[in-house]
Amino acid sequence: MEAFHDARFPLGISFGATGGPEWKNEIVALTSGHEQRNARWASSRHHYDAGTGVRSLTDLETVLGFFEARRGSLYAFRFRDPFDHQSCAAGKPMTATDQHLGSGDGKQAVFQLQKRYGDYRRTITKPVPGSVRIAVAGLEKQEPADFTVDALTGQVMFKPDRVPPAGTDVTAGFAFDVPARFNADRLTVSIKSFKAGEIPTIPIIEVKT
């Protein structure tokens, strides 16, 4: 992805953020009273407001510095979704069999990290470096002896002599960030209003890669 800084938005502030996924659908009401629904997007897009995570003037100063370093909305960055940032359910331990990536055919060496929500598969492109665990046929493999992970694309690459055999399930466990950018080129803050309890608005939006 162009114009991306491999830097993470301050974790302590992101965990206090609000937000969630958005889908774009088109709903047409027919004369019969029925509805025709069409999906405009193939995947969801996440929006956040990090202002709710700012609890002190130090936090505010940290965000302003991060905003300046990104030149506003120009450069994307890593953002930790406070609600969804692991391959497993909240409160459960992460394992190498959390998510199914595909089946081996004896030739395919590259697999894309993904997280499933029912029959919807979300592509994961920004895994946390060092967090990815991989298993083939339920047996955990080791990095870098068996595979490597591109932390900027989410692709898992098996070594030539470690390619998953035909018919084996390839699974993964991982922590991940969301590629995002500021959804504004100006932040308006006031020390007076902040001391009075007014929370600044810091809009952040997911960037599709």
GROMACS .gro file of C-alpha atoms in nm:
model
  209
    1MET     CA    1   0.000   0.000   0.000
    2GLU     CA    2   0.132   0.343  -0.094
    3ALA     CA    3   0.182   0.618   0.165
    4PHE     CA    4   0.190   0.385   0.465
    5HIS     CA    5   0.394   0.441   0.780
    6ASP     CA    6   0.461   0.120   0.971
    7ALA     CA    7   0.385   0.297   1.299
    8ARG     CA    8   0.109   0.212   1.548
    9PHE     CA    9  -0.135   0.466   1.686
   10PRO     CA   10  -0.077   0.489   2.066
   11LEU     CA   11  -0.221   0.170   2.217
   12GLY     CA   12  -0.343   0.318   2.542
   13ILE     CA   13  -0.554   0.570   2.354
   14SER     CA   14  -0.683   0.330   2.087
   15PHE     CA   15  -0.822   0.095   2.354
   16GLY     CA   16  -1.050   0.375   2.470
   17ALA     CA   17  -1.174   0.453   2.120
   18THR     CA   18  -1.528   0.397   1.994
   19GLY     CA   19  -1.623   0.264   1.654
   20GLY     CA   20  -1.699  -0.043   1.449
   21PRO     CA   21  -1.765  -0.186   1.101
   22GLU     CA   22  -1.971  -0.033   0.824
   23TRP     CA   23  -2.127  -0.204   0.521
   24LYS     CA   24  -2.259  -0.030   0.212
   25ASN     CA   25  -2.584  -0.184   0.087
   26GLU     CA   26  -2.851  -0.069  -0.154
   27ILE     CA   27  -3.211  -0.140  -0.056
   28VAL     CA   28  -3.492  -0.086  -0.306
   29ALA     CA   29  -3.856  -0.103  -0.195
   30LEU     CA   30  -4.065  -0.272  -0.465
   31THR     CA   31  -4.427  -0.184  -0.539
   32SER     CA   32  -4.523  -0.527  -0.406
   33GLY     CA   33  -4.392  -0.430  -0.064
   34HIS     CA   34  -4.094  -0.662  -0.090
   35GLU     CA   35  -3.736  -0.539  -0.080
   36GLN     CA   36  -3.444  -0.597  -0.314
   37ARG     CA   37  -3.111  -0.575  -0.137
   38ASN     CA   38  -2.772  -0.552  -0.305
   39ALA     CA   39  -2.426  -0.534  -0.151
   40ARG     CA   40  -2.225  -0.236  -0.277
   41TRP     CA   41  -1.909  -0.345  -0.094
   42ALA     CA   42  -1.744  -0.686  -0.088
   43SER     CA   43  -1.603  -0.621   0.260
   44SER     CA   44  -1.676  -0.400   0.557
   45ARG     CA   45  -1.490  -0.080   0.644
   46HIS     CA   46  -1.418   0.021   1.001
   47HIS     CA   47  -1.454   0.370   1.149
   48TYR     CA   48  -1.327   0.491   1.485
   49ASP     CA   49  -1.324   0.800   1.704
   50ALA     CA   50  -1.008   0.803   1.913
   51GLY     CA   51  -1.117   1.114   2.100
   52THR     CA   52  -1.296   0.899   2.357
   53GLY     CA   53  -0.962   0.740   2.443
   54VAL     CA   54  -0.794   1.071   2.531
   55ARG     CA   55  -0.795   1.101   2.911
   56SER     CA   56  -0.521   1.355   2.983
   57LEU     CA   57  -0.334   1.644   2.830
   58THR     CA   58  -0.040   1.406   2.785
   59ASP     CA   59  -0.262   1.178   2.573
   60LEU     CA   60  -0.375   1.478   2.371
   61GLU     CA   61  -0.018   1.589   2.313
   62THR     CA   62   0.076   1.235   2.203
   63VAL     CA   63  -0.208   1.223   1.949
   64LEU     CA   64  -0.122   1.567   1.811
   65GLY     CA   65   0.239   1.458   1.763
   66PHE     CA   66   0.126   1.140   1.586
   67PHE     CA   67  -0.115   1.342   1.369
   68GLU     CA   68   0.162   1.583   1.268
   69ALA     CA   69   0.400   1.297   1.184
   70ARG     CA   70   0.137   1.145   0.953
   71ARG     CA   71   0.075   1.486   0.785
   72GLY     CA   72  -0.294   1.460   0.868
   73SER     CA   73  -0.467   1.211   0.638
   74LEU     CA   74  -0.170   1.173   0.402
   75TYR     CA   75  -0.005   0.866   0.555
   76ALA     CA   76  -0.183   0.555   0.679
   77PHE     CA   77  -0.073   0.372   0.994
   78ARG     CA   78  -0.149   0.075   1.219
   79PHE     CA   79  -0.450   0.106   1.448
   80ARG     CA   80  -0.543  -0.147   1.717
   81ASP     CA   81  -0.916  -0.211   1.711
   82PRO     CA   82  -1.018  -0.226   2.079
   83PHE     CA   83  -1.299  -0.471   2.000
   84ASP     CA   84  -1.146  -0.704   1.741
   85HIS     CA   85  -0.771  -0.757   1.720
   86GLN     CA   86  -0.711  -1.131   1.758
   87SER     CA   87  -0.783  -1.449   1.566
   88CYS     CA   88  -0.974  -1.591   1.862
   89ALA     CA   89  -1.274  -1.474   2.062
   90ALA     CA   90  -1.215  -1.218   2.337
   91GLY     CA   91  -1.094  -1.374   2.659
   92LYS     CA   92  -0.980  -1.696   2.497
   93PRO     CA   93  -0.618  -1.805   2.442
   94MET     CA   94  -0.485  -1.773   2.088
   95THR     CA   95  -0.389  -2.099   1.918
   96ALA     CA   96  -0.238  -2.201   1.584
   97THR     CA   97  -0.572  -2.352   1.478
   98ASP     CA   98  -0.797  -2.047   1.530
   99GLN     CA   99  -0.853  -1.962   1.163
  100HIS     CA  100  -0.859  -2.178   0.850
  101LEU     CA  101  -0.641  -2.032   0.572
  102GLY     CA  102  -0.686  -2.302   0.311
  103SER     CA  103  -0.589  -2.654   0.212
  104GLY     CA  104  -0.251  -2.765   0.089
  105ASP     CA  105  -0.204  -2.909  -0.260
  106GLY     CA  106   0.165  -2.988  -0.237
  107LYS     CA  107   0.251  -2.684  -0.453
  108GLN     CA  108   0.099  -2.372  -0.297
  109ALA     CA  109   0.355  -2.204  -0.073
  110VAL     CA  110   0.181  -1.871   0.001
  111PHE     CA  111  -0.133  -1.835   0.213
  112GLN     CA  112  -0.314  -1.513   0.308
  113LEU     CA  113  -0.407  -1.448   0.670
  114GLN     CA  114  -0.780  -1.409   0.714
  115LYS     CA  115  -1.044  -1.410   0.984
  116ARG     CA  116  -1.386  -1.565   0.934
  117TYR     CA  117  -1.717  -1.429   1.058
  118GLY     CA  118  -1.965  -1.693   0.955
  119ASP     CA  119  -1.926  -1.723   0.578
  120TYR     CA  120  -1.759  -1.380   0.549
  121ARG     CA  121  -1.381  -1.386   0.525
  122ARG     CA  122  -1.192  -1.073   0.626
  123THR     CA  123  -0.844  -1.035   0.478
  124ILE     CA  124  -0.583  -0.954   0.742
  125THR     CA  125  -0.296  -0.746   0.603
  126LYS     CA  126  -0.131  -0.606   0.915
  127PRO     CA  127  -0.053  -0.889   1.159
  128VAL     CA  128   0.142  -0.796   1.470
  129PRO     CA  129   0.504  -0.899   1.404
  130GLY     CA  130   0.598  -1.211   1.597
  131SER     CA  131   0.239  -1.300   1.686
  132VAL     CA  132   0.157  -1.535   1.397
  133ARG     CA  133   0.131  -1.905   1.475
  134ILE     CA  134   0.083  -2.154   1.192
  135ALA     CA  135  -0.026  -2.520   1.192
  136VAL     CA  136  -0.048  -2.776   0.912
  137ALA     CA  137  -0.283  -3.068   0.974
  138GLY     CA  138  -0.303  -2.952   1.336
  139LEU     CA  139   0.072  -2.965   1.393
  140GLU     CA  140   0.226  -2.627   1.477
  141LYS     CA  141   0.515  -2.509   1.263
  142GLN     CA  142   0.803  -2.283   1.356
  143GLU     CA  143   0.909  -1.945   1.219
  144PRO     CA  144   1.148  -1.899   1.043
  145ALA     CA  145   1.245  -2.265   1.002
  146ASP     CA  146   0.917  -2.360   0.832
  147PHE     CA  147   0.765  -2.031   0.721
  148THR     CA  148   0.797  -1.652   0.720
  149VAL     CA  149   0.531  -1.382   0.749
  150ASP     CA  150   0.515  -1.049   0.568
  151ALA     CA  151   0.392  -0.809   0.837
  152LEU     CA  152   0.285  -0.554   0.573
  153THR     CA  153   0.071  -0.786   0.358
  154GLY     CA  154  -0.033  -1.068   0.591
  155GLN     CA  155   0.103  -1.335   0.358
  156VAL     CA  156   0.246  -1.654   0.505
  157MET     CA  157   0.524  -1.805   0.292
  158PHE     CA  158   0.633  -2.164   0.349
  159LYS     CA  159   0.989  -2.267   0.278
  160PRO     CA  160   1.029  -2.474  -0.045
  161ASP     CA  161   1.080  -2.795   0.149
  162ARG     CA  162   0.797  -2.718   0.394
  163VAL     CA  163   0.507  -2.667   0.150
  164PRO     CA  164   0.185  -2.814   0.297
  165PRO     CA  165   0.108  -3.157   0.147
  166ALA     CA  166  -0.210  -3.214  -0.054
  167GLY     CA  167  -0.525  -3.239   0.153
  168THR     CA  168  -0.382  -3.085   0.471
  169ASP     CA  169  -0.553  -2.796   0.650
  170VAL     CA  170  -0.347  -2.481   0.697
  171THR     CA  171  -0.454  -2.280   1.003
  172ALA     CA  172  -0.332  -1.977   1.192
  173GLY     CA  173  -0.356  -1.777   1.511
  174PHE     CA  174  -0.249  -1.412   1.526
  175ALA     CA  175  -0.294  -1.064   1.663
  176PHE     CA  176  -0.352  -0.789   1.409
  177ASP     CA  177  -0.383  -0.417   1.349
  178VAL     CA  178  -0.609  -0.230   1.108
  179PRO     CA  179  -0.448  -0.020   0.832
  180ALA     CA  180  -0.606   0.321   0.888
  181ARG     CA  181  -0.567   0.695   0.844
  182PHE     CA  182  -0.700   1.010   1.001
  183ASN     CA  183  -1.030   1.100   0.839
  184ALA     CA  184  -0.956   1.472   0.868
  185ASP     CA  185  -0.676   1.712   0.787
  186ARG     CA  186  -0.748   1.935   1.085
  187LEU     CA  187  -0.787   1.861   1.455
  188THR     CA  188  -0.956   2.120   1.674
  189VAL     CA  189  -0.860   2.107   2.041
  190SER     CA  190  -0.886   2.345   2.334
  191ILE     CA  191  -0.716   2.314   2.670
  192LYS     CA  192  -1.000   2.506   2.833
  193SER     CA  193  -1.270   2.280   2.694
  194PHE     CA  194  -1.061   1.969   2.763
  195LYS     CA  195  -1.032   2.062   3.133
  196ALA     CA  196  -1.407   2.114   3.136
  197GLY     CA  197  -1.458   1.755   3.022
  198GLU     CA  198  -1.518   1.811   2.652
  199ILE     CA  199  -1.375   1.525   2.446
  200PRO     CA  200  -1.209   1.615   2.115
  201THR     CA  201  -1.318   1.435   1.800
  202ILE     CA  202  -1.037   1.236   1.637
  203PRO     CA  203  -1.186   1.050   1.337
  204ILE     CA  204  -0.999   0.749   1.200
  205ILE     CA  205  -1.103   0.530   0.907
  206GLU     CA  206  -0.981   0.194   0.777
  207VAL     CA  207  -0.778   0.199   0.455
  208LYS     CA  208  -0.844  -0.079   0.206
  209THR     CA  209  -0.537  -0.243   0.058
   0.00000   0.00000   0.00000
